[in-house]
Amino acid sequence: MEQDTSNRLYNSTIDGNYIGGNLNIVLYHDSEREFVVTHNANIKPTTYFTGRETEIGDLRQRIEEGRKSVLVSGMGGIGKTHICRKLFEEYFNKHANGEDIPFRHIGYIEYSGDMGSSLQNCLKFKQQDSPEQNQEAAWKELEYLASDGKLLLFVDNVDKPLGEDLGLQRLNSIPGAIILTSRQASFSDELELYQIGFLGMEQCKEIYEKIRFKGSRRKIGWEEIQDLEYIIENLAGRHTITIEFLTHLARTKLWSVKQLREKLENNGFRLEFHKNGEYINIQKSYEVLYDLSKLTDAEQNILETFSIFPYIPLAAEICNKWLLADAGVSENDDILAGLYQKGWLQFDIEQESYTMHPVFSQFIYEKCKPKMEEHYGLIEACENSLKIPKNGSVLECQKFIPFAENILKKIDMKESRKQVTLMSILAYLFDYIAEYQKAKKLYERSLEISEKVFGEKHPDTATSYNNLAVVYVRLGEYKKAKKLYERSLEIRECVLGEKHPDTASSYHNLAGVYVRLGEYEKAKKLYERSLEIREEVLGEEHPDTASSYHNLAGVYVRLGEYEKAKKLYERSLEIREEVLGEEHPDTASSYHNLAGVYVRLGEYEKAKKLYERSLEISEKVLGEKHPDTASSYHNLAGVYARLGEYEKAKKLYERSLEIREKVFGEKHPDTASSYNNLAGVYARLEEYEKGLDYYFKAYKIFISKLGLSHESTQIVYENMELAFKEWNPEGDFKQWIEEKMKS
């Protein structure tokens, strides 16, 4: 996937002499809140839940004392989840019956990836205007619910220790009773661990009867008890999920207990133990079950796919779209429902989604080692789901990132074109949502494979050079980006010719680096060359041509030719509104940069309206914490500064700085521009010492990244000198700055 830098807003205004706040979170009213505060209110244990009276009693006491506990077992599949579900159901029923309970609200969270996103997926909260606001709103809602200590929260299947997820640490600071489940024996010293053991024999037999004779009151015959006890104790090791699966198998095959024992023993099935009770060879044992099941090729294909996926619910609609074609079957076959009936898959009725228990996933994956050639359909379906739609919104795409990451991690793609394609699409999405380090790693790996598979002078390798360069531009590493763009251009001119659209993209992107390095005449020539090719090959109404108009206009702004810039921005905006729509991020970029021209022409009210429109789109489509949104905050603040509204400007500059420090770090040129402009506001408010501190931080960054002679470095120096003279009219500025540079 080819990347072009023209649709981004990294050229923030760096002003002379002039040069975020908190999220506005809206919570529910108390009258809008229900007893169950999560979407998955229909949390129930299995119909064959049995035993656990001691554990339930102990945990009930902990809960009603407002303690925080972690149920641990060191392994999966022995019933931690269903203990939590049983307790959830108990308090839910008591509330429904009007009984007195110590909780005002309860909730059930299924942990997936990290606590923040899990909370956002499961908790009911008032939807905000952006994804970033939504996650913080979920936390604020939870904190409010727990503020009186009358919240009971269950968090199931936590697969990270407390120290690896800041959200879990934040959760630990919240009042109220919390029960987590984890397979990690060493979870945290800060939370009380509660060890879960295996069910007793009588409870295991009861599970068998409830599943095997579903819907009837039938019991196992006395003549079968000895064989069943042998299966439970010696073959299944009283491992709950294994007993469940064996019973499903017997029910599907209509086997008696004696037949089930014979089948298992003939195939050598037996779970083995260490002395401390932990399983060994569980994969080897489960492979026998896999052979016994005699699944069709299509069923095996689907189970292989689930063994690749993370333990995250996947909507049935997406399962149909991704898995059925890959397996060569249609929806009419009801194959997913069949695998659920046989006990292989889990199905959530409320969410209409499928998952596979990690115990099954692990042994199937180890047995099958899924191969790329058997899952082309899956890979292509995932690629299509990751592609950013024409409206520019990525909310749907982001849901599939964990699945794409697991496909890349767990399917052997043999350093192929298919691997490069999936990596590039995922990296492009990471770049789009400002996850630059993740994008960089994928592009680096993609380039490595491209050089090996295609050779150094292949067009696909040129694309990999180009895409990695784009990320270096985002990270402020302009010299590294320049070398990669030059390498990409060299290949394209040689292999594709000077008038190919990809060659035009290389001219275009290399020009962008020259702009950032302050070499505007070089940039102008390259943009003009790119525009000439695009007009001839793609036509004047193409989005890429609009990007050339847009970025060439940016050079004219730098050169002080504002009327020329204005005409080009207006032409770019006209095309983008027509082709991409008014709410696309590229259209927002045109509003934003046209506003910058109005600023320079002194038409601040016109500029203000356009910046506000650009900001509205960016917040809606990209979110409040995206760098493009930060640029809109930054430059709208500049308008307020020119209008003398310094407090408003200060809040917006602070918001922009907060985002940039988080996304780019403290040593990026865009972060420096925020330091510079915020310093100007402090100077206007006569807070000179704060202003000088920020000016100096900006100055050091610009020297490091752009050099002493760069325009931005010189502007900051002049601003700093003016502020110093206001602060200390008799002082020696040069001596002051020399001392600062030494410290």
XYZ file of C-alpha atoms in Angstrom:
743
model
C 0.000 0.000 0.000
C 1.487 3.301 -1.144
C 1.713 6.096 1.394
C 1.536 9.788 0.625
C 2.195 12.510 3.182
C -0.035 15.158 1.686
C -3.136 14.536 3.744
C -1.578 15.246 7.127
C -1.281 18.432 9.186
C 2.224 18.441 10.533
C 3.180 21.910 9.325
C 1.902 23.779 12.368
C 2.244 27.527 12.319
C 5.460 28.726 14.015
C 4.789 32.341 14.875
C 7.039 35.195 15.836
C 6.224 37.309 18.902
C 3.083 35.332 19.782
C 4.741 32.454 19.944
C -4.598 20.808 26.221
C -6.725 21.139 28.493
C -8.888 18.418 30.058
C -11.326 16.317 28.049
C -14.904 17.552 28.363
C -16.533 14.321 29.564
C -20.317 14.094 29.910
C -21.648 11.459 32.355
C -25.087 9.913 32.775
C -27.600 11.405 35.181
C -28.256 9.103 38.147
C -31.771 8.447 36.830
C -30.264 6.942 33.645
C -28.181 4.303 35.450
C -29.413 0.736 35.959
C -28.434 -1.919 38.489
C -26.341 -3.780 35.894
C -23.918 -1.258 34.424
C -22.439 -3.439 31.675
C -23.907 -4.412 28.309
C -23.577 -8.125 29.000
C -26.267 -8.258 31.696
C -27.294 -11.803 30.764
C -24.318 -13.345 32.567
C -25.152 -16.870 33.646
C -23.088 -19.897 34.633
C -23.491 -23.083 32.618
C -26.743 -24.950 33.125
C -24.650 -27.769 34.555
C -22.849 -25.634 37.162
C -22.442 -27.646 40.343
C -20.479 -27.685 43.588
C -18.126 -24.867 44.657
C -20.134 -24.134 47.814
C -16.966 -23.418 49.823
C -15.468 -21.120 47.178
C -18.779 -19.299 46.670
C -19.125 -18.739 50.422
C -15.560 -17.470 50.841
C -15.845 -15.106 47.900
C -19.270 -13.847 48.970
C -17.731 -12.840 52.313
C -14.820 -11.060 50.590
C -17.210 -9.278 48.245
C -19.450 -7.994 51.022
C -16.400 -6.716 52.905
C -15.517 -4.642 49.824
C -12.245 -6.480 49.147
C -10.438 -7.013 45.844
C -9.511 -10.584 44.945
C -8.000 -12.500 42.060
C -9.123 -16.054 41.378
C -6.095 -17.949 40.123
C -5.537 -21.558 39.121
C -2.289 -21.644 37.182
C -4.228 -23.048 34.212
C -7.466 -22.598 32.325
C -10.573 -24.692 32.105
C -11.350 -25.546 35.738
C -14.259 -23.154 36.363
C -13.084 -19.692 37.504
C -15.360 -17.939 35.009
C -18.450 -19.857 36.059
C -17.831 -19.175 39.750
C -17.893 -15.454 38.916
C -20.985 -15.915 36.782
C -22.725 -17.779 39.595
C -22.048 -14.927 42.024
C -23.149 -12.347 39.453
C -26.397 -14.259 38.917
C -26.965 -14.547 42.677
C -26.764 -10.784 43.288
C -28.730 -10.032 40.143
C -31.589 -12.298 41.261
C -31.570 -10.882 44.794
C -31.878 -7.373 43.398
C -34.667 -8.425 41.030
C -36.555 -9.958 43.972
C -36.234 -6.772 46.024
C -33.883 -8.294 48.593
C -31.487 -6.101 50.560
C -27.941 -6.295 49.129
C -24.868 -4.133 49.849
C -24.444 -3.029 46.212
C -26.072 -0.312 44.199
C -24.485 -1.429 40.893
C -22.823 -4.570 39.516
C -20.965 -5.219 36.281
C -19.194 -7.988 34.386
C -16.156 -7.145 32.216
C -14.558 -9.579 29.786
C -10.876 -8.640 29.698
C -9.430 -8.268 26.212
C -6.060 -6.686 25.441
C -5.992 -4.102 28.240
C -8.288 -2.834 30.959
C -9.090 0.465 29.254
C -10.394 -1.011 26.010
C -12.136 -3.854 27.888
C -13.956 -1.303 30.013
C -14.970 0.679 26.949
C -16.310 -2.459 25.241
C -18.383 -3.685 28.191
C -19.435 -0.750 30.403
C -22.504 1.357 29.730
C -21.482 5.015 29.566
C -22.640 8.159 27.803
C -21.111 8.196 24.329
C -18.816 11.160 23.643
C -17.667 12.836 20.434
C -14.477 10.834 19.861
C -12.923 7.417 20.596
C -10.419 8.925 23.032
C -13.168 10.722 24.917
C -15.140 7.489 25.031
C -12.390 5.539 26.787
C -11.866 8.277 29.369
C -15.653 8.572 29.759
C -15.810 4.834 30.547
C -13.213 5.294 33.301
C -14.965 8.385 34.676
C -18.265 6.486 34.721
C -16.671 3.567 36.593
C -15.030 5.901 39.113
C -18.359 7.624 39.722
C -20.196 4.300 40.153
C -17.598 3.180 42.721
C -17.345 6.495 44.570
C -19.685 5.394 47.390
C -18.074 1.935 47.707
C -21.248 0.170 46.527
C -20.023 -1.247 43.217
C -19.387 -4.959 42.599
C -17.298 -5.587 39.483
C -16.175 -8.881 37.930
C -13.263 -8.837 35.453
C -12.805 -12.179 33.717
C -9.762 -13.777 32.066
C -7.073 -11.191 32.846
C -3.966 -12.384 31.018
C -1.494 -9.699 32.141
C 0.064 -9.026 35.561
C -0.809 -5.782 37.279
C 2.498 -4.127 36.364
C 2.005 -4.578 32.613
C -1.362 -2.812 32.317
C -1.749 0.712 33.694
C -5.499 0.235 33.493
C -5.337 -2.621 36.011
C -3.365 -0.359 38.330
C -6.009 2.333 37.913
C -8.693 -0.278 38.618
C -6.919 -1.248 41.843
C -7.275 2.320 43.123
C -11.062 2.349 42.653
C -13.260 1.760 45.743
C -15.659 -1.173 45.836
C -15.554 -4.948 45.594
C -13.725 -6.393 42.589
C -13.199 -10.017 41.570
C -10.735 -10.798 38.777
C -9.876 -14.172 37.258
C -6.443 -15.073 35.926
C -4.397 -18.125 35.031
C -1.279 -16.390 36.361
C -0.273 -17.814 39.715
C 1.901 -14.731 40.373
C -0.457 -11.867 39.607
C 0.259 -9.089 42.094
C 1.194 -8.577 45.732
C -1.351 -5.739 45.876
C -4.410 -7.958 45.375
C -5.563 -10.964 47.420
C -5.076 -14.240 45.571
C -7.674 -16.977 45.909
C -6.538 -20.355 44.599
C -9.147 -22.384 42.719
C -8.763 -26.163 42.742
C -10.474 -29.024 40.939
C -14.053 -30.161 41.462
C -14.804 -33.243 43.531
C -15.850 -36.535 41.980
C -19.561 -36.167 42.732
C -19.700 -32.710 41.120
C -17.865 -33.996 38.042
C -20.376 -36.852 37.684
C -23.218 -34.366 38.025
C -21.754 -32.298 35.157
C -21.650 -35.436 33.016
C -25.313 -36.222 33.711
C -26.520 -32.675 33.025
C -24.775 -32.479 29.627
C -25.228 -36.087 28.493
C -28.925 -36.295 29.379
C -29.805 -32.671 28.629
C -33.491 -31.917 29.092
C -34.273 -35.063 31.072
C -33.895 -36.284 34.615
C -32.046 -39.390 33.589
C -29.113 -40.541 35.714
C -26.192 -42.793 34.914
C -26.790 -46.442 35.714
C -25.048 -48.080 38.660
C -23.222 -50.354 36.213
C -21.630 -47.268 34.525
C -20.448 -45.491 37.667
C -17.118 -47.303 37.900
C -16.225 -46.541 34.257
C -17.305 -42.891 34.610
C -15.289 -42.414 37.793
C -12.280 -43.941 36.040
C -12.694 -41.520 33.090
C -13.083 -38.520 35.392
C -10.212 -39.325 37.738
C -7.671 -41.131 35.590
C -8.293 -39.939 32.019
C -9.711 -36.411 32.447
C -8.013 -35.606 35.756
C -11.157 -33.853 37.074
C -10.346 -31.039 34.630
C -13.727 -29.355 34.197
C -13.579 -28.285 30.569
C -12.151 -31.667 29.535
C -15.028 -33.446 31.269
C -17.458 -31.120 29.510
C -15.864 -31.793 26.142
C -15.787 -35.575 26.588
C -19.448 -35.503 27.570
C -20.366 -33.445 24.480
C -18.459 -36.027 22.447
C -20.361 -38.929 24.008
C -23.672 -37.130 23.498
C -22.923 -36.354 19.821
C -21.731 -39.926 19.095
C -24.433 -41.571 21.293
C -21.731 -43.476 23.176
C -22.329 -45.168 26.483
C -19.884 -44.544 29.325
C -18.261 -47.878 28.589
C -17.877 -47.028 24.896
C -16.419 -43.608 25.753
C -13.842 -45.220 28.045
C -12.919 -47.772 25.368
C -12.518 -45.084 22.699
C -10.338 -42.954 24.964
C -8.150 -45.831 26.111
C -7.778 -47.290 22.600
C -6.516 -43.901 21.431
C -4.245 -43.427 24.420
C -6.027 -40.376 25.840
C -4.895 -39.417 29.349
C -4.152 -36.085 30.999
C -0.980 -36.360 33.060
C 0.117 -34.403 36.130
C 3.095 -33.050 37.964
C 3.132 -33.822 41.659
C 1.882 -30.324 42.460
C -1.249 -30.938 40.431
C -0.389 -29.024 37.266
C -0.895 -30.652 33.899
C 1.820 -31.753 31.561
C 1.396 -33.101 28.047
C -2.065 -31.563 27.792
C -1.490 -30.790 24.110
C -0.435 -34.362 23.410
C -3.532 -35.656 25.163
C -5.871 -33.304 23.339
C -4.444 -34.297 19.969
C -6.068 -37.672 20.605
C -9.427 -35.941 21.011
C -8.768 -34.045 17.820
C -8.238 -37.339 15.964
C -11.281 -38.903 17.614
C -13.632 -36.171 16.521
C -13.282 -37.093 12.826
C -14.026 -33.565 11.746
C -14.582 -32.590 8.118
C -11.932 -30.565 6.287
C -14.122 -27.479 6.593
C -14.552 -27.958 10.350
C -10.810 -28.419 10.778
C -10.171 -25.275 8.750
C -12.476 -23.222 10.978
C -10.992 -24.599 14.196
C -7.491 -23.836 12.884
C -8.618 -20.265 12.284
C -9.970 -19.907 15.823
C -6.676 -21.270 17.155
C -4.967 -18.309 15.440
C -7.333 -15.680 16.835
C -6.949 -13.923 20.187
C -9.493 -14.856 22.870
C -11.755 -11.983 21.842
C -15.407 -12.409 20.789
C -15.827 -12.148 17.011
C -19.295 -11.268 15.738
C -21.115 -14.112 14.004
C -21.527 -11.864 10.947
C -17.750 -11.434 10.680
C -17.186 -15.155 11.331
C -19.456 -15.902 8.372
C -17.653 -13.376 6.178
C -14.109 -14.407 7.113
C -14.298 -18.127 7.886
C -16.928 -19.777 5.714
C -15.474 -18.793 2.343
C -12.021 -19.677 3.643
C -13.336 -23.143 4.536
C -15.234 -23.505 1.254
C -18.734 -23.706 2.748
C -21.847 -21.530 2.784
C -23.964 -20.153 5.626
C -26.590 -22.799 4.844
C -24.264 -25.479 6.235
C -24.603 -24.127 9.815
C -21.059 -25.302 10.423
C -20.323 -22.769 13.196
C -23.475 -23.739 15.072
C -22.493 -27.386 14.656
C -19.043 -26.807 16.170
C -20.720 -25.007 19.065
C -23.088 -27.932 19.615
C -20.153 -30.348 19.653
C -18.457 -28.283 22.349
C -15.565 -26.872 20.315
C -16.720 -23.238 20.214
C -18.318 -20.888 22.716
C -21.245 -18.712 21.631
C -22.426 -15.526 23.359
C -26.152 -15.079 22.713
C -26.236 -11.422 23.770
C -23.296 -10.357 21.595
C -23.995 -12.946 18.864
C -20.300 -13.773 18.799
C -18.061 -16.841 18.780
C -14.842 -17.611 20.655
C -12.749 -20.695 21.344
C -11.507 -21.469 24.848
C -7.707 -20.956 25.091
C -7.236 -24.562 26.217
C -8.628 -25.794 22.892
C -6.891 -23.057 20.897
C -3.476 -23.980 22.178
C -3.605 -27.681 21.421
C -5.204 -27.206 17.968
C -2.592 -24.622 17.038
C 0.275 -26.824 18.205
C -1.167 -29.764 16.308
C -1.986 -27.998 13.022
C 0.487 -25.111 12.697
C -1.854 -23.309 10.247
C -0.318 -22.652 6.819
C -0.793 -19.625 4.601
C -1.875 -21.580 1.523
C -4.807 -23.049 3.473
C -6.066 -19.663 4.658
C -5.813 -17.236 1.732
C -9.498 -16.404 2.068
C -9.103 -15.527 5.738
C -6.069 -13.320 5.093
C -7.748 -11.430 2.256
C -10.942 -10.933 4.288
C -8.883 -9.533 7.162
C -7.011 -7.220 4.762
C -10.294 -5.860 3.421
C -11.600 -5.243 6.948
C -8.437 -3.257 7.805
C -8.678 -0.927 4.809
C -9.771 2.577 5.702
C -13.150 3.409 4.077
C -13.709 6.400 1.840
C -15.219 8.456 4.651
C -11.905 8.262 6.527
C -13.386 6.816 9.759
C -11.354 3.976 11.271
C -13.570 2.953 14.196
C -14.599 -0.339 12.558
C -11.111 -1.094 11.213
C -9.502 -0.781 14.633
C -11.571 -3.678 16.018
C -9.688 -6.098 13.775
C -6.138 -5.053 14.666
C -5.629 -7.844 17.285
C -6.820 -10.434 14.744
C -4.433 -9.142 12.051
C -1.543 -9.114 14.514
C -2.233 -12.733 15.441
C -2.490 -13.786 11.793
C 0.950 -12.285 11.151
C 2.328 -13.875 14.302
C 0.841 -17.371 14.020
C 0.560 -18.168 10.296
C 3.807 -19.003 8.546
C 3.722 -16.756 5.475
C 7.208 -17.729 4.321
C 8.401 -14.148 3.654
C 5.974 -13.762 0.761
C 4.217 -10.984 -1.121
C 1.070 -11.804 0.873
C 2.940 -11.160 4.122
C 4.258 -7.836 2.838
C 0.762 -6.803 1.760
C -0.884 -7.582 5.100
C 1.965 -5.911 7.012
C 1.700 -2.793 4.856
C -2.071 -2.504 5.253
C -1.830 -2.932 9.023
C 1.111 -0.506 9.231
C -0.839 2.075 7.198
C -3.710 1.786 9.684
C -1.296 2.203 12.614
C 0.166 5.276 10.921
C -3.316 6.691 10.353
C -4.243 6.369 14.041
C -0.842 7.777 15.103
C 0.637 4.505 16.435
C 3.912 5.382 14.735
C 6.275 3.014 16.511
C 4.062 0.040 15.652
C 3.850 1.236 12.047
C 7.615 1.664 11.930
C 8.314 -1.904 13.096
C 5.960 -3.368 10.513
C 7.356 -1.239 7.682
C 10.918 -2.149 8.649
C 10.047 -5.839 8.535
C 8.141 -5.339 5.273
C 11.188 -3.659 3.710
C 13.459 -6.448 4.902
C 11.238 -9.066 3.247
C 10.796 -7.010 0.066
C 14.560 -6.683 -0.419
C 14.962 -10.412 0.088
C 12.012 -11.564 -2.057
C 11.912 -8.955 -4.830
C 15.415 -7.522 -4.818
C 16.590 -3.979 -4.118
C 15.480 -2.515 -7.454
C 11.910 -3.801 -7.602
C 8.876 -1.415 -7.530
C 7.494 -3.197 -4.435
C 10.778 -2.588 -2.626
C 10.566 1.064 -3.666
C 7.114 1.211 -2.050
C 8.540 -0.232 1.157
C 11.298 2.428 1.192
C 8.634 5.082 0.626
C 6.319 3.878 3.393
C 9.050 3.604 5.997
C 10.153 7.116 5.054
C 6.622 8.402 5.731
C 6.843 7.169 9.332
C 10.258 8.786 9.766
C 8.673 12.061 8.648
C 5.955 11.627 11.285
C 8.630 11.009 13.922
C 10.615 14.089 12.894
C 13.546 12.050 11.527
C 13.765 14.055 8.314
C 17.282 13.116 7.231
C 16.518 9.401 7.525
C 13.310 9.938 5.586
C 15.157 11.862 2.863
C 17.572 8.991 2.187
C 14.742 6.479 1.896
C 12.675 8.715 -0.389
C 15.704 9.268 -2.616
C 16.268 5.509 -2.811
C 12.612 4.928 -3.688
C 12.704 7.647 -6.356
C 15.877 6.249 -7.906
C 14.245 2.827 -8.355
C 11.010 4.242 -9.745
C 12.651 6.534 -12.270
C 14.748 3.612 -13.488
C 12.053 0.904 -13.536
C 8.771 2.780 -14.015
C 9.881 5.936 -15.780
C 9.522 9.605 -14.902
C 5.830 9.922 -15.758
C 4.472 7.072 -13.656
C 2.080 7.965 -10.766
C 4.369 6.210 -8.249
C 7.307 8.295 -9.433
C 5.125 11.380 -8.991
C 4.474 10.258 -5.408
C 8.207 10.026 -4.780
C 8.747 13.572 -6.105
C 5.840 14.699 -3.933
C 7.014 13.058 -0.701
C 10.652 14.038 -1.122
C 9.447 17.616 -1.584
C 7.710 17.342 1.801
C 11.036 16.587 3.480
C 12.639 19.598 1.811
C 9.820 21.758 3.206
C 10.532 20.500 6.712
C 14.245 21.134 6.220
C 13.512 24.703 5.079
C 14.695 24.179 1.492
C 11.615 25.672 -0.148
C 12.890 26.211 -3.690
C 13.921 22.560 -3.980
C 10.536 21.542 -2.594
C 8.729 23.827 -5.062
C 10.424 22.257 -8.090
C 9.600 18.732 -6.965
C 5.965 19.561 -6.159
C 5.596 21.206 -9.573
C 7.071 18.120 -11.249
C 4.719 15.826 -9.319
C 1.718 18.026 -10.162
C 2.601 18.040 -13.858
C 2.656 14.222 -13.963
C -0.539 13.827 -11.960
C -2.496 16.303 -14.071
C -1.368 14.500 -17.219
C -1.773 10.894 -16.033
C -4.524 11.056 -13.400
C -6.427 14.182 -14.392
C -7.198 17.415 -12.573
C -10.042 15.990 -10.467
C -8.083 13.143 -8.855
C -7.431 13.173 -5.059
C -3.658 12.799 -5.653
C -3.710 15.847 -7.912
C -5.578 17.689 -5.151
C -2.740 16.712 -2.779
C -0.219 18.260 -5.155
C -2.205 21.523 -5.350
C -2.449 21.435 -1.550
C 1.235 20.923 -0.791
C 2.506 23.237 -3.503
C 0.291 25.866 -1.891
C 2.128 25.209 1.374
C 5.431 26.127 -0.278
C 3.946 29.367 -1.619
C 2.891 30.179 1.954
C 6.475 29.648 3.115
C 7.702 31.893 0.320
C 5.200 34.628 1.262
C 3.145 34.300 -1.948
C -0.196 34.097 -0.197
C -2.544 34.825 -3.095
C -1.012 31.996 -5.157
C -1.294 29.718 -2.152
C -4.920 30.711 -1.596
C -5.920 29.796 -5.165
C -4.244 26.390 -4.952
C -5.771 25.581 -1.548
C -9.195 26.558 -2.870
C -8.710 24.300 -5.906
C -7.612 21.412 -3.687
C -10.582 21.963 -1.362
C -13.001 22.024 -4.290
C -11.770 18.609 -5.513
C -11.742 17.049 -2.067
C -15.239 18.205 -1.167
C -16.506 16.800 -4.471
C -14.581 13.487 -4.494
C -14.033 12.672 -0.794
C -16.852 14.543 0.908
C -16.944 17.345 3.461
C -16.100 15.171 6.484
C -12.982 13.420 5.197
C -9.651 14.060 6.969
C -8.097 15.311 3.694
C -10.912 17.838 3.331
C -10.291 18.886 6.924
C -6.652 19.416 5.958
C -7.723 21.783 3.162
C -9.969 23.787 5.504
C -7.090 23.905 7.981
C -4.395 25.122 5.603
C -6.647 27.565 3.769
C -7.328 29.035 7.212
C -3.570 29.477 7.600
C -3.512 31.689 4.516
C -6.331 33.826 5.912
C -4.269 34.234 9.099
C -1.369 35.587 7.084
C -3.710 37.892 5.182
C -5.033 39.221 8.502
C -8.552 37.823 7.985
C -8.797 36.187 11.395
C -12.544 35.630 11.575
C -12.495 33.706 8.272
C -9.521 31.722 9.521
C -11.265 30.995 12.819
C -14.336 29.503 11.093
C -12.224 27.257 8.872
C -10.023 26.059 11.756
C -13.151 25.263 13.774
C -14.581 23.277 10.844
C -11.310 21.387 10.437
C -11.174 20.682 14.177
C -14.766 19.427 14.190
C -13.964 16.873 11.455
C -10.675 15.759 13.014
C -12.233 15.219 16.443
C -15.084 13.241 14.908
C -13.107 11.074 12.481
C -9.630 10.804 14.039
C -10.306 11.494 17.699
C -9.171 14.122 20.185
C -5.710 12.655 20.723
C -4.622 12.435 17.082
C -1.741 14.641 15.873
C -3.926 16.191 13.137
C -6.399 17.252 15.808
C -3.496 18.630 17.839
C -2.513 20.765 14.825
C -6.050 22.154 14.661
C -5.980 23.022 18.384
C -2.553 24.594 17.855
C -3.423 26.809 14.928
C -6.864 27.798 16.234
C -5.021 28.913 19.360
C -2.858 31.105 17.122
C -5.969 32.916 15.889
C -7.127 33.534 19.462
C -3.657 34.898 20.272
C -3.901 37.368 17.392
C -7.355 38.407 18.580
C -5.920 39.062 22.038
C -7.839 36.180 23.696
C -4.773 34.764 25.409
C -6.494 32.546 27.983
C -8.417 30.736 25.232
C -5.200 30.453 23.224
C -3.347 29.101 26.251
C -5.867 26.294 26.834
C -5.746 25.191 23.208
C -1.940 25.304 23.043
C -1.773 23.251 26.244
C -4.173 20.698 24.764
C -2.124 20.472 21.573
C 1.098 20.118 23.570
C -0.381 17.368 25.735
C -1.216 15.296 22.643
C 2.120 15.898 20.922
C 4.192 15.028 23.968
C 2.252 11.796 24.299
C 2.352 10.805 20.615
C 5.742 12.167 19.500
C 7.663 12.666 22.713
C 9.377 15.806 23.997
C 12.042 16.071 21.273
C 9.905 16.240 18.122
C 9.740 19.421 15.965
C 5.936 19.589 16.302
C 6.245 19.388 20.084
C 8.826 22.186 19.840
C 6.370 24.331 17.880
C 3.849 23.880 20.713
C 6.488 24.891 23.277
C 7.300 27.961 21.183
C 3.750 29.178 20.727
C 2.694 28.445 24.304
C 5.745 30.434 25.415
C 4.475 33.376 23.363
C 1.163 33.339 25.205
C 2.937 33.271 28.580
C 4.976 36.254 27.406
C 1.779 38.108 26.484
C 0.393 37.293 29.936
C 3.673 38.635 31.401
C 4.611 35.235 32.834
C 8.094 35.622 31.374
C 9.941 32.931 33.293
C 7.480 30.233 32.177
C 7.643 31.594 28.665
C 11.440 31.544 28.587
C 11.526 27.949 29.821
C 9.264 26.850 26.969
C 11.163 28.941 24.394
C 14.424 27.352 25.449
C 13.000 23.835 25.215
C 11.798 24.585 21.678
C 15.141 26.134 20.739
C 17.145 23.079 21.808
C 14.874 20.727 19.861
C 15.041 22.801 16.680
C 18.831 23.010 16.875
C 19.022 19.243 17.271
C 16.509 18.352 14.542
C 16.773 21.221 12.049
C 20.020 23.050 12.738
C 20.908 26.601 13.795
C 20.220 28.188 10.416
C 16.686 26.832 9.973
C 13.873 29.382 9.869
C 12.039 27.855 12.845
C 15.191 27.901 14.989
C 15.761 31.576 14.141
C 12.148 32.528 14.926
C 12.329 30.888 18.353
C 15.658 32.588 19.062
C 14.185 36.006 18.222
C 11.059 35.316 20.304
C 13.179 34.226 23.240
C 15.342 37.336 23.010
C 12.276 39.636 23.010
C 10.795 37.847 26.034
C 14.118 38.021 27.878
C 14.367 41.792 27.336
C 10.830 42.267 28.664
C 11.697 40.160 31.712
C 15.160 41.581 32.371
C 15.776 44.819 30.407
C 19.274 45.241 31.840
C 20.310 41.621 31.413
C 22.722 40.129 28.890
C 20.664 37.734 26.712
C 23.632 36.114 24.963
C 25.324 35.354 28.268
C 22.045 33.977 29.650
C 21.518 31.627 26.726
C 25.168 30.459 26.776
C 24.770 29.499 30.432
C 21.493 27.725 29.686
C 23.113 25.724 26.886
C 25.866 24.551 29.254
C 23.482 23.467 32.002
